[in-house]
Tab-separated table of N, CA and C in Angstrom:
chain	number	residue	atom	x	y	z
A	936	GLY	N	-94.882	49.257	120.465
A	936	GLY	CA	-95.004	50.391	119.575
A	936	GLY	C	-95.764	50.023	118.325
A	937	LYS	N	-96.051	51.002	117.534
A	937	LYS	CA	-96.727	50.824	116.252
A	937	LYS	C	-98.034	50.055	116.421
A	938	GLY	N	-98.793	50.401	117.473
A	938	GLY	CA	-100.080	49.760	117.688
A	938	GLY	C	-100.011	48.460	118.460
A	939	GLY	N	-98.820	47.987	118.802
A	939	GLY	CA	-98.688	46.732	119.523
A	939	GLY	C	-98.384	46.942	120.997
A	940	LEU	N	-98.316	45.856	121.708
A	940	LEU	CA	-98.033	45.874	123.133
A	940	LEU	C	-96.578	46.273	123.374
A	941	GLU	N	-96.371	47.243	124.258
A	941	GLU	CA	-95.030	47.647	124.655
A	941	GLU	C	-94.864	47.363	126.138
A	942	ILE	N	-93.785	46.681	126.493
A	942	ILE	CA	-93.493	46.418	127.905
A	942	ILE	C	-92.085	46.917	128.167
A	943	GLY	N	-91.973	47.771	129.168
A	943	GLY	CA	-90.673	48.335	129.509
A	943	GLY	C	-90.817	49.313	130.656
A	944	LEU	N	-89.899	50.250	130.707
A	944	LEU	CA	-89.911	51.273	131.741
A	944	LEU	C	-90.046	52.635	131.077
A	945	PHE	N	-90.691	53.570	131.788
A	945	PHE	CA	-90.773	54.922	131.248
A	945	PHE	C	-89.402	55.577	131.325
A	946	GLU	N	-89.036	56.249	130.241
A	946	GLU	CA	-87.817	57.052	130.249
A	946	GLU	C	-88.020	58.182	131.251
A	947	LYS	N	-86.974	58.528	131.968
A	947	LYS	CA	-87.051	59.566	132.998
A	947	LYS	C	-87.694	60.836	132.456
A	948	GLY	N	-88.710	61.309	133.173
A	948	GLY	CA	-89.369	62.558	132.819
A	948	GLY	C	-90.283	62.489	131.611
A	949	SER	N	-90.633	61.280	131.171
A	949	SER	CA	-91.475	61.159	129.984
A	949	SER	C	-92.400	59.957	130.123
A	950	HIS	N	-93.196	59.746	129.109
A	950	HIS	CA	-94.006	58.527	129.012
A	950	HIS	C	-93.539	57.692	127.837
A	951	ARG	N	-92.327	57.938	127.371
A	951	ARG	CA	-91.745	57.116	126.314
A	951	ARG	C	-91.258	55.819	126.944
A	952	ILE	N	-91.660	54.706	126.350
A	952	ILE	CA	-91.330	53.395	126.912
A	952	ILE	C	-90.002	52.898	126.357
A	953	LEU	N	-89.123	52.537	127.281
A	953	LEU	CA	-87.849	51.938	126.911
A	953	LEU	C	-87.968	50.439	127.113
A	954	PRO	N	-87.876	49.651	126.037
A	954	PRO	CA	-87.977	48.199	126.205
A	954	PRO	C	-86.804	47.683	127.042
A	955	VAL	N	-87.066	46.662	127.813
A	955	VAL	CA	-86.010	46.085	128.655
A	955	VAL	C	-85.966	44.567	128.501
A	956	PRO	N	-85.821	44.085	127.275
A	956	PRO	CA	-85.770	42.630	127.115
A	956	PRO	C	-84.511	42.066	127.766
A	957	HIS	N	-84.693	41.022	128.507
A	957	HIS	CA	-83.567	40.324	129.146
A	957	HIS	C	-82.711	41.276	129.969
A	958	CYS	N	-83.365	42.162	130.728
A	958	CYS	CA	-82.672	43.139	131.549
A	958	CYS	C	-81.868	42.421	132.639
A	959	PHE	N	-80.597	42.786	132.784
A	959	PHE	CA	-79.735	42.149	133.775
A	959	PHE	C	-79.996	42.670	135.187
A	960	VAL	N	-80.694	43.800	135.301
A	960	VAL	CA	-80.991	44.371	136.608
A	960	VAL	C	-82.223	43.708	137.220
A	961	HIS	N	-83.178	43.332	136.377
A	961	HIS	CA	-84.390	42.672	136.866
A	961	HIS	C	-84.084	41.244	137.294
A	962	HIS	N	-84.884	40.770	138.216
A	962	HIS	CA	-84.827	39.361	138.604
A	962	HIS	C	-85.150	38.532	137.349
A	963	PRO	N	-84.475	37.417	137.128
A	963	PRO	CA	-84.739	36.598	135.934
A	963	PRO	C	-86.202	36.179	135.785
A	964	ARG	N	-86.898	36.015	136.892
A	964	ARG	CA	-88.312	35.624	136.829
A	964	ARG	C	-89.173	36.746	136.242
A	965	ILE	N	-88.758	38.001	136.421
A	965	ILE	CA	-89.478	39.134	135.818
A	965	ILE	C	-89.390	39.019	134.300
A	966	ASN	N	-88.176	38.803	133.805
A	966	ASN	CA	-87.995	38.677	132.355
A	966	ASN	C	-88.801	37.509	131.796
A	967	GLU	N	-88.839	36.408	132.533
A	967	GLU	CA	-89.626	35.240	132.116
A	967	GLU	C	-91.123	35.580	132.092
A	968	ALA	N	-91.596	36.258	133.131
A	968	ALA	CA	-93.012	36.614	133.223
A	968	ALA	C	-93.416	37.562	132.096
A	969	VAL	N	-92.543	38.479	131.725
A	969	VAL	CA	-92.839	39.397	130.616
A	969	VAL	C	-93.125	38.601	129.348
A	970	GLY	N	-92.355	37.560	129.111
A	970	GLY	CA	-92.587	36.708	127.942
A	970	GLY	C	-93.961	36.060	127.979
A	971	PHE	N	-94.366	35.579	129.160
A	971	PHE	CA	-95.692	34.972	129.303
A	971	PHE	C	-96.800	35.995	129.065
A	972	VAL	N	-96.619	37.207	129.599
A	972	VAL	CA	-97.633	38.256	129.427
A	972	VAL	C	-97.764	38.622	127.950
A	973	ARG	N	-96.622	38.786	127.280
A	973	ARG	CA	-96.661	39.101	125.842
A	973	ARG	C	-97.423	38.046	125.056
A	974	GLU	N	-97.113	36.791	125.328
A	974	GLU	CA	-97.748	35.689	124.601
A	974	GLU	C	-99.241	35.610	124.917
A	975	ALA	N	-99.606	35.755	126.174
A	975	ALA	CA	-101.018	35.707	126.555
A	975	ALA	C	-101.792	36.858	125.916
A	976	ALA	N	-101.217	38.048	125.893
A	976	ALA	CA	-101.880	39.200	125.275
A	976	ALA	C	-102.040	38.980	123.767
A	977	ARG	N	-101.019	38.391	123.160
A	977	ARG	CA	-101.091	38.112	121.718
A	977	ARG	C	-102.176	37.084	121.422
A	978	ARG	N	-102.175	35.984	122.183
A	978	ARG	CA	-103.157	34.907	121.961
A	978	ARG	C	-104.589	35.371	122.182
A	979	THR	N	-104.795	36.196	123.195
A	979	THR	CA	-106.153	36.636	123.528
A	979	THR	C	-106.549	37.913	122.788
A	980	ARG	N	-105.609	38.455	122.061
A	980	ARG	CA	-105.843	39.687	121.279
A	980	ARG	C	-106.339	40.848	122.138
A	981	VAL	N	-105.778	40.956	123.340
A	981	VAL	CA	-106.113	42.076	124.216
A	981	VAL	C	-105.488	43.340	123.623
A	982	PRO	N	-106.309	44.344	123.316
A	982	PRO	CA	-105.740	45.559	122.733
A	982	PRO	C	-105.008	46.395	123.789
A	983	PRO	N	-103.763	46.758	123.519
A	983	PRO	CA	-103.028	47.589	124.476
A	983	PRO	C	-103.591	49.010	124.508
A	984	TYR	N	-103.477	49.643	125.651
A	984	TYR	CA	-103.940	51.019	125.822
A	984	TYR	C	-103.082	51.958	124.977
A	985	ASP	N	-103.734	52.896	124.325
A	985	ASP	CA	-103.043	53.929	123.555
A	985	ASP	C	-103.261	55.255	124.263
A	986	GLU	N	-102.195	55.797	124.818
A	986	GLU	CA	-102.281	57.029	125.600
A	986	GLU	C	-102.780	58.219	124.776
A	987	ARG	N	-102.473	58.231	123.492
A	987	ARG	CA	-102.888	59.361	122.636
A	987	ARG	C	-104.395	59.368	122.391
A	988	THR	N	-104.991	58.180	122.221
A	988	THR	CA	-106.411	58.112	121.881
A	988	THR	C	-107.301	57.722	123.059
A	989	GLY	N	-106.696	57.191	124.128
A	989	GLY	CA	-107.476	56.741	125.279
A	989	GLY	C	-108.212	55.440	125.026
A	990	THR	N	-107.833	54.722	123.972
A	990	THR	CA	-108.489	53.460	123.638
A	990	THR	C	-107.588	52.283	124.000
A	991	GLY	N	-108.164	51.094	123.966
A	991	GLY	CA	-107.428	49.879	124.303
A	991	GLY	C	-107.745	49.459	125.729
A	992	LEU	N	-107.383	48.241	126.078
A	992	LEU	CA	-107.759	47.696	127.383
A	992	LEU	C	-106.623	47.586	128.384
A	993	LEU	N	-105.510	46.978	127.978
A	993	LEU	CA	-104.420	46.724	128.933
A	993	LEU	C	-103.560	47.974	129.064
A	994	ARG	N	-103.728	48.667	130.188
A	994	ARG	CA	-103.050	49.954	130.382
A	994	ARG	C	-101.608	49.759	130.841
A	995	TYR	N	-101.403	48.981	131.898
A	995	TYR	CA	-100.037	48.655	132.294
A	995	TYR	C	-100.022	47.432	133.187
A	996	ILE	N	-98.818	46.905	133.376
A	996	ILE	CA	-98.628	45.759	134.267
A	996	ILE	C	-97.577	46.116	135.299
A	997	GLN	N	-97.646	45.417	136.415
A	997	GLN	CA	-96.613	45.537	137.434
A	997	GLN	C	-96.254	44.119	137.862
A	998	LEU	N	-94.963	43.844	137.946
A	998	LEU	CA	-94.490	42.517	138.343
A	998	LEU	C	-93.611	42.643	139.576
A	999	ALA	N	-93.775	41.717	140.511
A	999	ALA	CA	-92.938	41.668	141.705
A	999	ALA	C	-92.584	40.209	141.970
A	1000	VAL	N	-91.370	39.982	142.469
A	1000	VAL	CA	-90.901	38.621	142.751
A	1000	VAL	C	-90.707	38.445	144.250
A	1001	GLN	N	-91.261	37.363	144.770
A	1001	GLN	CA	-91.005	36.972	146.145
A	1001	GLN	C	-89.688	36.195	146.109
A	1002	ARG	N	-88.637	36.797	146.601
A	1002	ARG	CA	-87.286	36.248	146.404
A	1002	ARG	C	-87.074	34.855	146.991
A	1003	HIS	N	-87.641	34.551	148.130
A	1003	HIS	CA	-87.348	33.243	148.731
A	1003	HIS	C	-88.115	32.099	148.085
A	1004	THR	N	-89.182	32.400	147.318
A	1004	THR	CA	-89.905	31.336	146.616
A	1004	THR	C	-89.771	31.434	145.096
A	1005	GLY	N	-89.437	32.626	144.599
A	1005	GLY	CA	-89.366	32.831	143.151
A	1005	GLY	C	-90.726	33.054	142.512
A	1006	LYS	N	-91.779	33.104	143.331
A	1006	LYS	CA	-93.121	33.341	142.792
A	1006	LYS	C	-93.230	34.783	142.302
A	1007	VAL	N	-93.950	34.942	141.182
A	1007	VAL	CA	-94.135	36.265	140.586
A	1007	VAL	C	-95.577	36.709	140.786
A	1008	GLN	N	-95.725	37.918	141.268
A	1008	GLN	CA	-97.049	38.523	141.389
A	1008	GLN	C	-97.237	39.451	140.200
A	1009	LEU	N	-98.346	39.269	139.492
A	1009	LEU	CA	-98.666	40.084	138.327
A	1009	LEU	C	-99.899	40.912	138.634
A	1010	THR	N	-99.794	42.228	138.427
A	1010	THR	CA	-100.932	43.128	138.549
A	1010	THR	C	-101.221	43.680	137.168
A	1011	LEU	N	-102.465	43.545	136.733
A	1011	LEU	CA	-102.913	44.099	135.440
A	1011	LEU	C	-103.794	45.296	135.713
A	1012	VAL	N	-103.532	46.395	135.028
A	1012	VAL	CA	-104.359	47.590	135.171
A	1012	VAL	C	-105.056	47.806	133.834
A	1013	TRP	N	-106.401	47.807	133.909
A	1013	TRP	CA	-107.230	47.895	132.709
A	1013	TRP	C	-107.806	49.282	132.552
A	1014	ASN	N	-108.016	49.680	131.319
A	1014	ASN	CA	-108.696	50.913	130.968
A	1014	ASN	C	-110.187	50.629	130.936
A	1015	GLU	N	-110.988	51.484	131.571
A	1015	GLU	CA	-112.443	51.269	131.547
A	1015	GLU	C	-113.110	52.172	130.567
């Protein structure tokens, strides 16, 4: 929020983002990966997408965990 990167889930029926830090429902590797994504975005100064203005680059991310290996797949969706 406030011009920065927001990572979470959309509130039902809206595009309001609910942060989910250390969510107990997510696989622990998801929570760990979110930390890496936040830090990488901060270090590289990737501007987050702003839905109101249509500006910014990083529109959203999707994370999935392969349960038997613990490997995390990260998908980045960019604004063109």
